[in-house]
């Protein structure tokens, strides 16, 4: 299983007021607040931790078929600049994050031995619908290439909880996937 999340830093700066009173204590654990306070760029750390939580949350929803909203229930631990672990209840999800001045992109996995394929990209259009279709199209193209089949035999269907599942000729594939987009950036990840 795999999950991902991307944060457009420019968009996040416009939309969020994470510095408002109470926000940090409502969303982050004491250890995470320590990371934020010690970070050279606290806003980057806020969004890195958020992205790690979101990517792990996507796997947890797949595992337990249950949604919840409790960011403090997801505890992040940083291992080094790019690697981390998010713990939700007893489950531990390994994360890898890419941080640059444009976006933060995190991928979470449940199983360290799975093969991961991912692509992140910048959109040419600000319409959410166009961005969503573009992300789906890029994911379908990647699967088609991987399986050596035409694009039109691959479909993405979402569960009632919004979890994407891949199908080839109406047969479910055993390839895990996750899609994300925010602001001008999107990404997909596959696991086999």
JSON list of C-alpha atoms in Angstrom, two decimals, residues 17-167:
[
{"chain": "A", "resi": 17, "resn": "UNK", "atom": "CA", "xyz": [-2.79, 30.99, 8.44]},
{"chain": "A", "resi": 18, "resn": "UNK", "atom": "CA", "xyz": [-1.01, 28.22, 10.33]},
{"chain": "A", "resi": 19, "resn": "UNK", "atom": "CA", "xyz": [0.50, 30.81, 12.72]},
{"chain": "A", "resi": 20, "resn": "UNK", "atom": "CA", "xyz": [-2.90, 31.75, 14.14]},
{"chain": "A", "resi": 21, "resn": "UNK", "atom": "CA", "xyz": [-3.40, 31.04, 17.82]},
{"chain": "A", "resi": 22, "resn": "UNK", "atom": "CA", "xyz": [-4.15, 27.42, 18.61]},
{"chain": "A", "resi": 23, "resn": "UNK", "atom": "CA", "xyz": [-3.52, 25.92, 15.17]},
{"chain": "A", "resi": 24, "resn": "UNK", "atom": "CA", "xyz": [-0.15, 24.31, 15.92]},
{"chain": "A", "resi": 25, "resn": "UNK", "atom": "CA", "xyz": [-1.33, 22.79, 19.22]},
{"chain": "A", "resi": 26, "resn": "UNK", "atom": "CA", "xyz": [-4.48, 21.45, 17.57]},
{"chain": "A", "resi": 27, "resn": "UNK", "atom": "CA", "xyz": [-2.67, 19.73, 14.68]},
{"chain": "A", "resi": 28, "resn": "UNK", "atom": "CA", "xyz": [0.79, 18.72, 15.90]},
{"chain": "A", "resi": 29, "resn": "UNK", "atom": "CA", "xyz": [2.22, 16.61, 18.74]},
{"chain": "A", "resi": 30, "resn": "UNK", "atom": "CA", "xyz": [4.73, 18.06, 21.21]},
{"chain": "A", "resi": 31, "resn": "UNK", "atom": "CA", "xyz": [7.61, 16.41, 19.33]},
{"chain": "A", "resi": 32, "resn": "UNK", "atom": "CA", "xyz": [6.38, 17.87, 16.02]},
{"chain": "A", "resi": 33, "resn": "UNK", "atom": "CA", "xyz": [6.06, 21.33, 17.61]},
{"chain": "A", "resi": 34, "resn": "UNK", "atom": "CA", "xyz": [9.70, 20.94, 18.62]},
{"chain": "A", "resi": 35, "resn": "UNK", "atom": "CA", "xyz": [10.66, 20.21, 15.00]},
{"chain": "A", "resi": 36, "resn": "UNK", "atom": "CA", "xyz": [8.76, 23.33, 13.87]},
{"chain": "A", "resi": 37, "resn": "UNK", "atom": "CA", "xyz": [10.39, 25.57, 16.48]},
{"chain": "A", "resi": 38, "resn": "UNK", "atom": "CA", "xyz": [13.90, 24.30, 15.65]},
{"chain": "A", "resi": 39, "resn": "UNK", "atom": "CA", "xyz": [13.48, 24.46, 11.85]},
{"chain": "A", "resi": 40, "resn": "UNK", "atom": "CA", "xyz": [15.32, 27.09, 9.84]},
{"chain": "A", "resi": 41, "resn": "UNK", "atom": "CA", "xyz": [12.09, 27.66, 7.87]},
{"chain": "A", "resi": 42, "resn": "UNK", "atom": "CA", "xyz": [9.21, 26.84, 10.21]},
{"chain": "A", "resi": 43, "resn": "UNK", "atom": "CA", "xyz": [6.58, 27.08, 7.45]},
{"chain": "A", "resi": 44, "resn": "UNK", "atom": "CA", "xyz": [8.42, 24.44, 5.41]},
{"chain": "A", "resi": 45, "resn": "UNK", "atom": "CA", "xyz": [8.45, 22.14, 8.45]},
{"chain": "A", "resi": 46, "resn": "UNK", "atom": "CA", "xyz": [4.73, 22.68, 9.07]},
{"chain": "A", "resi": 47, "resn": "UNK", "atom": "CA", "xyz": [3.90, 21.61, 5.52]},
{"chain": "A", "resi": 48, "resn": "UNK", "atom": "CA", "xyz": [6.41, 18.75, 5.51]},
{"chain": "A", "resi": 49, "resn": "UNK", "atom": "CA", "xyz": [4.83, 17.28, 8.64]},
{"chain": "A", "resi": 50, "resn": "UNK", "atom": "CA", "xyz": [1.34, 17.88, 7.22]},
{"chain": "A", "resi": 51, "resn": "UNK", "atom": "CA", "xyz": [2.31, 16.16, 3.96]},
{"chain": "A", "resi": 52, "resn": "UNK", "atom": "CA", "xyz": [3.78, 13.19, 5.83]},
{"chain": "A", "resi": 53, "resn": "UNK", "atom": "CA", "xyz": [0.57, 12.84, 7.87]},
{"chain": "A", "resi": 54, "resn": "UNK", "atom": "CA", "xyz": [-1.65, 13.06, 4.78]},
{"chain": "A", "resi": 55, "resn": "UNK", "atom": "CA", "xyz": [0.35, 10.45, 2.83]},
{"chain": "A", "resi": 56, "resn": "UNK", "atom": "CA", "xyz": [0.24, 8.00, 5.77]},
{"chain": "A", "resi": 57, "resn": "UNK", "atom": "CA", "xyz": [-3.45, 8.73, 6.36]},
{"chain": "A", "resi": 58, "resn": "UNK", "atom": "CA", "xyz": [-4.22, 7.61, 2.79]},
{"chain": "A", "resi": 59, "resn": "UNK", "atom": "CA", "xyz": [-2.73, 4.19, 3.52]},
{"chain": "A", "resi": 60, "resn": "UNK", "atom": "CA", "xyz": [-4.52, 3.92, 6.85]},
{"chain": "A", "resi": 61, "resn": "UNK", "atom": "CA", "xyz": [-7.87, 4.58, 5.15]},
{"chain": "A", "resi": 62, "resn": "UNK", "atom": "CA", "xyz": [-7.07, 1.81, 2.63]},
{"chain": "A", "resi": 63, "resn": "UNK", "atom": "CA", "xyz": [-6.14, -0.60, 5.44]},
{"chain": "A", "resi": 64, "resn": "UNK", "atom": "CA", "xyz": [-9.09, -0.03, 7.72]},
{"chain": "A", "resi": 65, "resn": "UNK", "atom": "CA", "xyz": [-11.73, 1.33, 5.32]},
{"chain": "A", "resi": 66, "resn": "UNK", "atom": "CA", "xyz": [-12.43, 4.13, 7.77]},
{"chain": "A", "resi": 67, "resn": "UNK", "atom": "CA", "xyz": [-11.91, 7.90, 7.60]},
{"chain": "A", "resi": 68, "resn": "UNK", "atom": "CA", "xyz": [-11.19, 10.08, 10.61]},
{"chain": "A", "resi": 69, "resn": "UNK", "atom": "CA", "xyz": [-10.04, 13.64, 11.26]},
{"chain": "A", "resi": 70, "resn": "UNK", "atom": "CA", "xyz": [-7.57, 13.84, 14.11]},
{"chain": "A", "resi": 71, "resn": "UNK", "atom": "CA", "xyz": [-4.16, 15.12, 12.95]},
{"chain": "A", "resi": 72, "resn": "UNK", "atom": "CA", "xyz": [-2.63, 14.62, 16.41]},
{"chain": "A", "resi": 73, "resn": "UNK", "atom": "CA", "xyz": [-3.48, 10.92, 16.16]},
{"chain": "A", "resi": 74, "resn": "UNK", "atom": "CA", "xyz": [-0.81, 10.79, 13.44]},
{"chain": "A", "resi": 75, "resn": "UNK", "atom": "CA", "xyz": [2.62, 11.24, 15.03]},
{"chain": "A", "resi": 76, "resn": "UNK", "atom": "CA", "xyz": [5.61, 12.09, 12.82]},
{"chain": "A", "resi": 77, "resn": "UNK", "atom": "CA", "xyz": [9.21, 11.24, 13.64]},
{"chain": "A", "resi": 78, "resn": "UNK", "atom": "CA", "xyz": [11.97, 12.59, 11.41]},
{"chain": "A", "resi": 79, "resn": "UNK", "atom": "CA", "xyz": [14.83, 10.19, 10.71]},
{"chain": "A", "resi": 80, "resn": "UNK", "atom": "CA", "xyz": [16.90, 12.45, 8.46]},
{"chain": "A", "resi": 81, "resn": "UNK", "atom": "CA", "xyz": [16.35, 15.23, 5.91]},
{"chain": "A", "resi": 82, "resn": "UNK", "atom": "CA", "xyz": [14.07, 13.18, 3.69]},
{"chain": "A", "resi": 83, "resn": "UNK", "atom": "CA", "xyz": [13.05, 10.09, 5.66]},
{"chain": "A", "resi": 84, "resn": "UNK", "atom": "CA", "xyz": [10.50, 9.79, 8.42]},
{"chain": "A", "resi": 85, "resn": "UNK", "atom": "CA", "xyz": [7.95, 7.57, 10.15]},
{"chain": "A", "resi": 86, "resn": "UNK", "atom": "CA", "xyz": [4.30, 8.36, 10.84]},
{"chain": "A", "resi": 87, "resn": "UNK", "atom": "CA", "xyz": [2.61, 6.31, 13.54]},
{"chain": "A", "resi": 88, "resn": "UNK", "atom": "CA", "xyz": [-1.18, 5.96, 13.58]},
{"chain": "A", "resi": 89, "resn": "UNK", "atom": "CA", "xyz": [-2.29, 3.81, 16.52]},
{"chain": "A", "resi": 90, "resn": "UNK", "atom": "CA", "xyz": [0.01, 0.77, 16.27]},
{"chain": "A", "resi": 91, "resn": "UNK", "atom": "CA", "xyz": [0.78, 1.13, 12.56]},
{"chain": "A", "resi": 92, "resn": "UNK", "atom": "CA", "xyz": [4.02, 2.66, 11.31]},
{"chain": "A", "resi": 93, "resn": "UNK", "atom": "CA", "xyz": [4.33, 4.15, 7.84]},
{"chain": "A", "resi": 94, "resn": "UNK", "atom": "CA", "xyz": [7.71, 4.99, 6.32]},
{"chain": "A", "resi": 95, "resn": "UNK", "atom": "CA", "xyz": [7.83, 8.31, 4.50]},
{"chain": "A", "resi": 96, "resn": "UNK", "atom": "CA", "xyz": [10.12, 9.99, 2.03]},
{"chain": "A", "resi": 97, "resn": "UNK", "atom": "CA", "xyz": [9.75, 13.73, 1.43]},
{"chain": "A", "resi": 98, "resn": "UNK", "atom": "CA", "xyz": [11.10, 16.04, -1.24]},
{"chain": "A", "resi": 99, "resn": "UNK", "atom": "CA", "xyz": [11.33, 19.66, -0.10]},
{"chain": "A", "resi": 100, "resn": "UNK", "atom": "CA", "xyz": [12.18, 22.55, -2.38]},
{"chain": "A", "resi": 101, "resn": "UNK", "atom": "CA", "xyz": [11.18, 26.20, -2.65]},
{"chain": "A", "resi": 102, "resn": "UNK", "atom": "CA", "xyz": [8.09, 25.40, -4.78]},
{"chain": "A", "resi": 103, "resn": "UNK", "atom": "CA", "xyz": [6.49, 22.35, -3.13]},
{"chain": "A", "resi": 104, "resn": "UNK", "atom": "CA", "xyz": [6.79, 19.59, -0.57]},
{"chain": "A", "resi": 105, "resn": "UNK", "atom": "CA", "xyz": [6.01, 16.07, -1.76]},
{"chain": "A", "resi": 106, "resn": "UNK", "atom": "CA", "xyz": [5.73, 13.06, 0.55]},
{"chain": "A", "resi": 107, "resn": "UNK", "atom": "CA", "xyz": [5.26, 9.38, -0.20]},
{"chain": "A", "resi": 108, "resn": "UNK", "atom": "CA", "xyz": [4.31, 6.88, 2.52]},
{"chain": "A", "resi": 109, "resn": "UNK", "atom": "CA", "xyz": [4.58, 3.10, 2.35]},
{"chain": "A", "resi": 110, "resn": "UNK", "atom": "CA", "xyz": [3.40, 0.35, 4.63]},
{"chain": "A", "resi": 111, "resn": "UNK", "atom": "CA", "xyz": [5.81, -2.23, 3.26]},
{"chain": "A", "resi": 112, "resn": "UNK", "atom": "CA", "xyz": [9.45, -1.20, 2.75]},
{"chain": "A", "resi": 113, "resn": "UNK", "atom": "CA", "xyz": [10.02, -4.01, 0.23]},
{"chain": "A", "resi": 114, "resn": "UNK", "atom": "CA", "xyz": [7.49, -2.78, -2.35]},
{"chain": "A", "resi": 115, "resn": "UNK", "atom": "CA", "xyz": [8.69, -1.18, -5.57]},
{"chain": "A", "resi": 116, "resn": "UNK", "atom": "CA", "xyz": [7.70, 2.47, -5.88]},
{"chain": "A", "resi": 117, "resn": "UNK", "atom": "CA", "xyz": [7.25, 4.50, -9.04]},
{"chain": "A", "resi": 118, "resn": "UNK", "atom": "CA", "xyz": [6.27, 8.15, -8.78]},
{"chain": "A", "resi": 119, "resn": "UNK", "atom": "CA", "xyz": [6.07, 11.31, -10.83]},
{"chain": "A", "resi": 120, "resn": "UNK", "atom": "CA", "xyz": [5.35, 14.86, -9.76]},
{"chain": "A", "resi": 121, "resn": "UNK", "atom": "CA", "xyz": [4.47, 17.59, -12.22]},
{"chain": "A", "resi": 122, "resn": "UNK", "atom": "CA", "xyz": [3.43, 21.21, -12.61]},
{"chain": "A", "resi": 123, "resn": "UNK", "atom": "CA", "xyz": [0.05, 22.00, -14.11]},
{"chain": "A", "resi": 124, "resn": "UNK", "atom": "CA", "xyz": [-0.52, 24.44, -16.97]},
{"chain": "A", "resi": 125, "resn": "UNK", "atom": "CA", "xyz": [-4.11, 25.10, -15.90]},
{"chain": "A", "resi": 126, "resn": "UNK", "atom": "CA", "xyz": [-5.52, 26.23, -12.55]},
{"chain": "A", "resi": 127, "resn": "UNK", "atom": "CA", "xyz": [-8.89, 24.46, -12.95]},
{"chain": "A", "resi": 128, "resn": "UNK", "atom": "CA", "xyz": [-9.26, 21.68, -10.38]},
{"chain": "A", "resi": 129, "resn": "UNK", "atom": "CA", "xyz": [-11.19, 19.53, -12.89]},
{"chain": "A", "resi": 130, "resn": "UNK", "atom": "CA", "xyz": [-8.46, 19.89, -15.52]},
{"chain": "A", "resi": 131, "resn": "UNK", "atom": "CA", "xyz": [-5.79, 19.15, -12.92]},
{"chain": "A", "resi": 132, "resn": "UNK", "atom": "CA", "xyz": [-7.65, 16.05, -11.74]},
{"chain": "A", "resi": 133, "resn": "UNK", "atom": "CA", "xyz": [-8.03, 14.75, -15.30]},
{"chain": "A", "resi": 134, "resn": "UNK", "atom": "CA", "xyz": [-4.35, 15.45, -15.99]},
{"chain": "A", "resi": 135, "resn": "UNK", "atom": "CA", "xyz": [-3.27, 13.49, -12.90]},
{"chain": "A", "resi": 136, "resn": "UNK", "atom": "CA", "xyz": [-5.54, 10.57, -13.83]},
{"chain": "A", "resi": 137, "resn": "UNK", "atom": "CA", "xyz": [-4.23, 10.64, -17.40]},
{"chain": "A", "resi": 138, "resn": "UNK", "atom": "CA", "xyz": [-0.60, 10.58, -16.27]},
{"chain": "A", "resi": 139, "resn": "UNK", "atom": "CA", "xyz": [-1.30, 7.66, -13.92]},
{"chain": "A", "resi": 140, "resn": "UNK", "atom": "CA", "xyz": [-3.10, 5.70, -16.65]},
{"chain": "A", "resi": 141, "resn": "UNK", "atom": "CA", "xyz": [-0.23, 6.33, -19.07]},
{"chain": "A", "resi": 142, "resn": "UNK", "atom": "CA", "xyz": [2.28, 5.05, -16.50]},
{"chain": "A", "resi": 143, "resn": "UNK", "atom": "CA", "xyz": [0.27, 1.87, -15.86]},
{"chain": "A", "resi": 144, "resn": "UNK", "atom": "CA", "xyz": [-0.30, 1.29, -19.57]},
{"chain": "A", "resi": 145, "resn": "UNK", "atom": "CA", "xyz": [3.42, 1.59, -20.23]},
{"chain": "A", "resi": 146, "resn": "UNK", "atom": "CA", "xyz": [4.26, -0.69, -17.30]},
{"chain": "A", "resi": 147, "resn": "UNK", "atom": "CA", "xyz": [1.79, -3.38, -18.47]},
{"chain": "A", "resi": 148, "resn": "UNK", "atom": "CA", "xyz": [2.44, -2.84, -22.21]},
{"chain": "A", "resi": 149, "resn": "UNK", "atom": "CA", "xyz": [-1.24, -2.21, -22.96]},
{"chain": "A", "resi": 150, "resn": "UNK", "atom": "CA", "xyz": [-3.25, 0.61, -24.53]},
{"chain": "A", "resi": 151, "resn": "UNK", "atom": "CA", "xyz": [-4.39, 3.44, -22.29]},
{"chain": "A", "resi": 152, "resn": "UNK", "atom": "CA", "xyz": [-8.09, 2.75, -22.92]},
{"chain": "A", "resi": 153, "resn": "UNK", "atom": "CA", "xyz": [-8.03, -0.65, -21.16]},
{"chain": "A", "resi": 154, "resn": "UNK", "atom": "CA", "xyz": [-6.90, 0.94, -17.87]},
{"chain": "A", "resi": 155, "resn": "UNK", "atom": "CA", "xyz": [-9.45, 2.58, -15.60]},
{"chain": "A", "resi": 156, "resn": "UNK", "atom": "CA", "xyz": [-9.29, 4.28, -12.23]},
{"chain": "A", "resi": 157, "resn": "UNK", "atom": "CA", "xyz": [-12.30, 3.78, -9.98]},
{"chain": "A", "resi": 158, "resn": "UNK", "atom": "CA", "xyz": [-12.67, 5.29, -6.54]},
{"chain": "A", "resi": 159, "resn": "UNK", "atom": "CA", "xyz": [-14.15, 3.48, -3.55]},
{"chain": "A", "resi": 160, "resn": "UNK", "atom": "CA", "xyz": [-16.95, 5.02, -1.53]},
{"chain": "A", "resi": 161, "resn": "UNK", "atom": "CA", "xyz": [-14.18, 6.55, 0.65]},
{"chain": "A", "resi": 162, "resn": "UNK", "atom": "CA", "xyz": [-12.46, 8.05, -2.40]},
{"chain": "A", "resi": 163, "resn": "UNK", "atom": "CA", "xyz": [-9.58, 5.56, -2.53]},
{"chain": "A", "resi": 164, "resn": "UNK", "atom": "CA", "xyz": [-8.43, 5.04, -6.14]},
{"chain": "A", "resi": 165, "resn": "UNK", "atom": "CA", "xyz": [-8.15, 1.48, -7.47]},
{"chain": "A", "resi": 166, "resn": "UNK", "atom": "CA", "xyz": [-6.72, 0.46, -10.84]},
{"chain": "A", "resi": 167, "resn": "UNK", "atom": "CA", "xyz": [-8.51, -1.84, -13.28]}
]
